[in-house]
């Protein structure tokens, strides 16, 4: 039986997937409300195919609890934020999960950590706990998740995976567990390599997005069309530039690369600058809004609306969202008043938030496309007559402004 610890964006789909593939699973989370919701048969976030997977898992007998279970395998998928000041990983939730597992784990159990951690975290923070408890019989493995919000269920099935373990046979055992549902290749390696690969994958993407964002700033400076330039460059067989945007959100690409900056501050220079470039984008867009307002004779910021609160298209996840970053910055500059709308965010989370597209559009003269949800791509015509700042290059209307 597998006890999945932490039933958030990664833990829940992983638990459901294992259960739907005939692995006996108990999902544990210390959040009572969350467990109550899951026990009532309701999912806690939206993802393509998640509801159906939940149905299958329920039929296969998955159960949810706030208690840690006594079993032979644990999968830990709790959050690993970073300390904003030191930039180092905050492994507090992982450490507390390991402490609780140690109390109930039988001899020889395997603890698999899926949470993203910086290279060396298991050696520095996890192993000492196990040793201090006199539990050298317990095995540790690291199987970092790789699924992308918006396409999680598909990617759980198809992505290649990495499993790091001290002993080959433990690595193979965990590989077999994931192979119950995963059709991708599963590589077995050592723990530190597995830790590093995960952080490096997200850092690769962060640095490449930063390059696109820097190009956007250069092009804005001299009034060049960054999208046309990227399109032409990408016709070269060895050039694959990503797209600039209003910032980088999510709990991965905007966070993990900082672990390397925090641990190797005098070496990780390109990464440090890239992260700063990405973090500067919401302010860059805010300045662009002011610039366009001036150009078009608009003086009232309350007549400007931000389309999108989620951190990217077609998800309801707002973690580190560029729109939230921008609203924070705008409040700092005492310029509050921007209106906001996102079809995926049903709750009221910010001031001046709308829940109906027409009402939102009727209340503004200028719309800033922060997120390229399908809704606005399909309803681009509703923007006719508005001043539009399209930060995602998806609105094909005359006179649209870009970053
Ligand atoms: N973004 C751009 N320009 C681009 C691509 C993305 O500005 O060309 C922005 C997005 O709008 C978003 C942010 O970057 O704000 C991140 O979005 P994303 O779709 O690139 O990635 P995430 O954060 O949703 O998921 C990433 C994935 N990692 C990689 O692609 C290397 C996913 O596979 C990981 O599982 C996930 O991080 C994670 O949990 O680590």
PDB file of N, CA and C and ligand atoms in Angstrom, residues 10 116 145-149 155 198 201-202 205 209 213 242-245 247-253 256 311-313 322 392, ligand 1:
ATOM      1  N   UNK A  10       0.148  18.183  -6.997  1.00  0.00           N
ATOM      2  CA  UNK A  10       0.904  17.023  -7.474  1.00  0.00           C
ATOM      3  C   UNK A  10       0.464  15.750  -6.749  1.00  0.00           C
ATOM      4  N   UNK A 116       9.909  19.198  -5.035  1.00  0.00           N
ATOM      5  CA  UNK A 116      11.162  19.729  -5.590  1.00  0.00           C
ATOM      6  C   UNK A 116      12.043  20.236  -4.454  1.00  0.00           C
ATOM      7  N   UNK A 145       8.532  15.349  -9.517  1.00  0.00           N
ATOM      8  CA  UNK A 145       7.427  15.374 -10.483  1.00  0.00           C
ATOM      9  C   UNK A 145       7.813  16.273 -11.657  1.00  0.00           C
ATOM     10  N   UNK A 146       7.185  16.026 -12.800  1.00  0.00           N
ATOM     11  CA  UNK A 146       7.504  16.806 -14.008  1.00  0.00           C
ATOM     12  C   UNK A 146       6.273  17.292 -14.748  1.00  0.00           C
ATOM     13  N   UNK A 147       5.085  17.095 -14.154  1.00  0.00           N
ATOM     14  CA  UNK A 147       3.859  17.367 -14.928  1.00  0.00           C
ATOM     15  C   UNK A 147       3.537  18.859 -14.970  1.00  0.00           C
ATOM     16  N   UNK A 148       2.946  19.276 -16.073  1.00  0.00           N
ATOM     17  CA  UNK A 148       2.675  20.702 -16.266  1.00  0.00           C
ATOM     18  C   UNK A 148       1.213  21.011 -15.953  1.00  0.00           C
ATOM     19  N   UNK A 149       0.956  21.991 -15.079  1.00  0.00           N
ATOM     20  CA  UNK A 149      -0.436  22.373 -14.833  1.00  0.00           C
ATOM     21  C   UNK A 149      -1.118  22.725 -16.162  1.00  0.00           C
ATOM     22  N   UNK A 155       0.235  14.245 -18.940  1.00  0.00           N
ATOM     23  CA  UNK A 155       1.692  14.164 -18.706  1.00  0.00           C
ATOM     24  C   UNK A 155       2.056  13.117 -17.659  1.00  0.00           C
ATOM     25  N   UNK A 198      15.873  17.997 -11.603  1.00  0.00           N
ATOM     26  CA  UNK A 198      14.589  18.694 -11.526  1.00  0.00           C
ATOM     27  C   UNK A 198      14.772  20.220 -11.514  1.00  0.00           C
ATOM     28  N   UNK A 201      16.017  21.475 -14.933  1.00  0.00           N
ATOM     29  CA  UNK A 201      14.980  21.526 -15.978  1.00  0.00           C
ATOM     30  C   UNK A 201      14.199  22.839 -15.897  1.00  0.00           C
ATOM     31  N   UNK A 202      13.798  23.192 -14.690  1.00  0.00           N
ATOM     32  CA  UNK A 202      13.019  24.426 -14.542  1.00  0.00           C
ATOM     33  C   UNK A 202      13.888  25.668 -14.731  1.00  0.00           C
ATOM     34  N   UNK A 205      14.264  26.472 -18.409  1.00  0.00           N
ATOM     35  CA  UNK A 205      13.105  27.187 -18.955  1.00  0.00           C
ATOM     36  C   UNK A 205      13.078  28.648 -18.472  1.00  0.00           C
ATOM     37  N   UNK A 209      13.069  31.838 -20.919  1.00  0.00           N
ATOM     38  CA  UNK A 209      11.970  32.826 -20.909  1.00  0.00           C
ATOM     39  C   UNK A 209      12.571  34.218 -20.671  1.00  0.00           C
ATOM     40  N   UNK A 213      12.147  37.672 -22.685  1.00  0.00           N
ATOM     41  CA  UNK A 213      11.693  38.911 -22.042  1.00  0.00           C
ATOM     42  C   UNK A 213      12.690  40.048 -22.266  1.00  0.00           C
ATOM     43  N   UNK A 242      11.801  31.164 -26.767  1.00  0.00           N
ATOM     44  CA  UNK A 242      10.459  31.109 -26.176  1.00  0.00           C
ATOM     45  C   UNK A 242       9.765  32.466 -26.353  1.00  0.00           C
ATOM     46  N   UNK A 243       8.614  32.612 -25.727  1.00  0.00           N
ATOM     47  CA  UNK A 243       7.811  33.822 -25.924  1.00  0.00           C
ATOM     48  C   UNK A 243       7.935  34.772 -24.729  1.00  0.00           C
ATOM     49  N   UNK A 244       8.067  36.073 -24.989  1.00  0.00           N
ATOM     50  CA  UNK A 244       8.053  37.016 -23.865  1.00  0.00           C
ATOM     51  C   UNK A 244       6.650  37.072 -23.264  1.00  0.00           C
ATOM     52  N   UNK A 245       6.554  37.560 -22.053  1.00  0.00           N
ATOM     53  CA  UNK A 245       5.238  37.643 -21.408  1.00  0.00           C
ATOM     54  C   UNK A 245       5.265  38.658 -20.286  1.00  0.00           C
ATOM     55  N   UNK A 247       5.428  38.231 -17.229  1.00  0.00           N
ATOM     56  CA  UNK A 247       6.091  37.756 -16.021  1.00  0.00           C
ATOM     57  C   UNK A 247       5.996  36.248 -15.959  1.00  0.00           C
ATOM     58  N   UNK A 248       6.670  35.676 -14.987  1.00  0.00           N
ATOM     59  CA  UNK A 248       6.666  34.222 -14.847  1.00  0.00           C
ATOM     60  C   UNK A 248       6.038  33.869 -13.511  1.00  0.00           C
ATOM     61  N   UNK A 249       5.001  33.041 -13.578  1.00  0.00           N
ATOM     62  CA  UNK A 249       4.339  32.629 -12.343  1.00  0.00           C
ATOM     63  C   UNK A 249       4.436  31.138 -12.150  1.00  0.00           C
ATOM     64  N   UNK A 250       3.566  30.635 -11.271  1.00  0.00           N
ATOM     65  CA  UNK A 250       3.576  29.205 -10.983  1.00  0.00           C
ATOM     66  C   UNK A 250       4.539  28.910  -9.850  1.00  0.00           C
ATOM     67  N   UNK A 251       4.425  27.690  -9.349  1.00  0.00           N
ATOM     68  CA  UNK A 251       5.222  27.376  -8.174  1.00  0.00           C
ATOM     69  C   UNK A 251       6.536  26.702  -8.544  1.00  0.00           C
ATOM     70  N   UNK A 252       6.912  26.769  -9.832  1.00  0.00           N
ATOM     71  CA  UNK A 252       8.061  25.960 -10.240  1.00  0.00           C
ATOM     72  C   UNK A 252       9.136  26.833 -10.847  1.00  0.00           C
ATOM     73  N   UNK A 253       8.837  27.355 -12.045  1.00  0.00           N
ATOM     74  CA  UNK A 253       9.856  28.084 -12.804  1.00  0.00           C
ATOM     75  C   UNK A 253      10.196  29.409 -12.125  1.00  0.00           C
ATOM     76  N   UNK A 256      12.093  27.481  -8.313  1.00  0.00           N
ATOM     77  CA  UNK A 256      13.218  26.520  -8.233  1.00  0.00           C
ATOM     78  C   UNK A 256      14.589  27.095  -8.599  1.00  0.00           C
ATOM     79  N   UNK A 311      -1.813  32.123 -13.172  1.00  0.00           N
ATOM     80  CA  UNK A 311      -0.428  32.368 -13.581  1.00  0.00           C
ATOM     81  C   UNK A 311      -0.175  32.017 -15.031  1.00  0.00           C
ATOM     82  N   UNK A 312      -1.106  31.250 -15.630  1.00  0.00           N
ATOM     83  CA  UNK A 312      -1.003  30.990 -17.074  1.00  0.00           C
ATOM     84  C   UNK A 312      -2.349  30.527 -17.618  1.00  0.00           C
ATOM     85  N   UNK A 313      -2.387  30.235 -18.899  1.00  0.00           N
ATOM     86  CA  UNK A 313      -3.651  29.973 -19.563  1.00  0.00           C
ATOM     87  C   UNK A 313      -4.355  28.694 -19.101  1.00  0.00           C
ATOM     88  N   UNK A 322       1.728  36.675 -12.355  1.00  0.00           N
ATOM     89  CA  UNK A 322       2.187  38.012 -12.736  1.00  0.00           C
ATOM     90  C   UNK A 322       1.145  39.092 -12.446  1.00  0.00           C
ATOM     91  N   UNK A 392       0.361  38.857 -24.530  1.00  0.00           N
ATOM     92  CA  UNK A 392       0.541  37.454 -24.920  1.00  0.00           C
ATOM     93  C   UNK A 392       0.533  37.254 -26.430  1.00  0.00           C
TER      94      UNK A 392
HETATM   95  N1  LIG B   1       5.988  31.518 -19.876  1.00  0.00           N
HETATM   96  C1  LIG B   1       6.432  32.604 -20.645  1.00  0.00           C
HETATM   97  N2  LIG B   1       6.918  32.372 -21.900  1.00  0.00           N
HETATM   98  C2  LIG B   1       6.988  31.108 -22.433  1.00  0.00           C
HETATM   99  C3  LIG B   1       6.555  30.012 -21.651  1.00  0.00           C
HETATM  100  C4  LIG B   1       6.061  30.257 -20.375  1.00  0.00           C
HETATM  101  O1  LIG B   1       6.402  33.754 -20.210  1.00  0.00           O
HETATM  102  O2  LIG B   1       7.419  30.985 -23.598  1.00  0.00           O
HETATM  103  C5  LIG B   1       5.440  31.746 -18.510  1.00  0.00           C
HETATM  104  C6  LIG B   1       4.010  31.239 -18.326  1.00  0.00           C
HETATM  105  O3  LIG B   1       3.070  32.170 -18.748  1.00  0.00           O
HETATM  106  C7  LIG B   1       3.976  30.995 -16.823  1.00  0.00           C
HETATM  107  C8  LIG B   1       5.405  30.554 -16.501  1.00  0.00           C
HETATM  108  O4  LIG B   1       6.194  30.977 -17.596  1.00  0.00           O
HETATM  109  O5  LIG B   1       3.705  32.185 -16.104  1.00  0.00           O
HETATM  110  C9  LIG B   1       5.597  29.057 -16.303  1.00  0.00           C
HETATM  111  O6  LIG B   1       4.762  28.333 -17.171  1.00  0.00           O
HETATM  112  P1  LIG B   1       5.180  26.977 -17.916  1.00  0.00           P
HETATM  113  O7  LIG B   1       3.984  26.545 -18.651  1.00  0.00           O
HETATM  114  O8  LIG B   1       6.419  27.156 -18.693  1.00  0.00           O
HETATM  115  O9  LIG B   1       5.575  25.967 -16.740  1.00  0.00           O
HETATM  116  P2  LIG B   1       4.900  25.533 -15.325  1.00  0.00           P
HETATM  117  O10 LIG B   1       5.505  26.383 -14.257  1.00  0.00           O
HETATM  118  O11 LIG B   1       3.429  25.511 -15.416  1.00  0.00           O
HETATM  119  O12 LIG B   1       5.444  24.026 -15.184  1.00  0.00           O
HETATM  120  C10 LIG B   1       6.839  23.775 -15.153  1.00  0.00           C
HETATM  121  C11 LIG B   1       7.190  22.651 -16.149  1.00  0.00           C
HETATM  122  N3  LIG B   1       8.634  22.552 -16.298  1.00  0.00           N
HETATM  123  C12 LIG B   1       9.262  22.636 -17.503  1.00  0.00           C
HETATM  124  O13 LIG B   1       8.672  22.838 -18.527  1.00  0.00           O
HETATM  125  C13 LIG B   1      10.744  22.455 -17.513  1.00  0.00           C
HETATM  126  C14 LIG B   1       6.602  21.325 -15.647  1.00  0.00           C
HETATM  127  O14 LIG B   1       7.028  20.274 -16.497  1.00  0.00           O
HETATM  128  C15 LIG B   1       7.054  21.049 -14.212  1.00  0.00           C
HETATM  129  O15 LIG B   1       6.479  19.853 -13.702  1.00  0.00           O
HETATM  130  C16 LIG B   1       6.585  22.192 -13.352  1.00  0.00           C
HETATM  131  O16 LIG B   1       7.208  23.391 -13.835  1.00  0.00           O
HETATM  132  C17 LIG B   1       6.988  21.902 -11.904  1.00  0.00           C
HETATM  133  O17 LIG B   1       6.109  21.525 -11.108  1.00  0.00           O
HETATM  134  O18 LIG B   1       8.184  21.995 -11.598  1.00  0.00           O
END
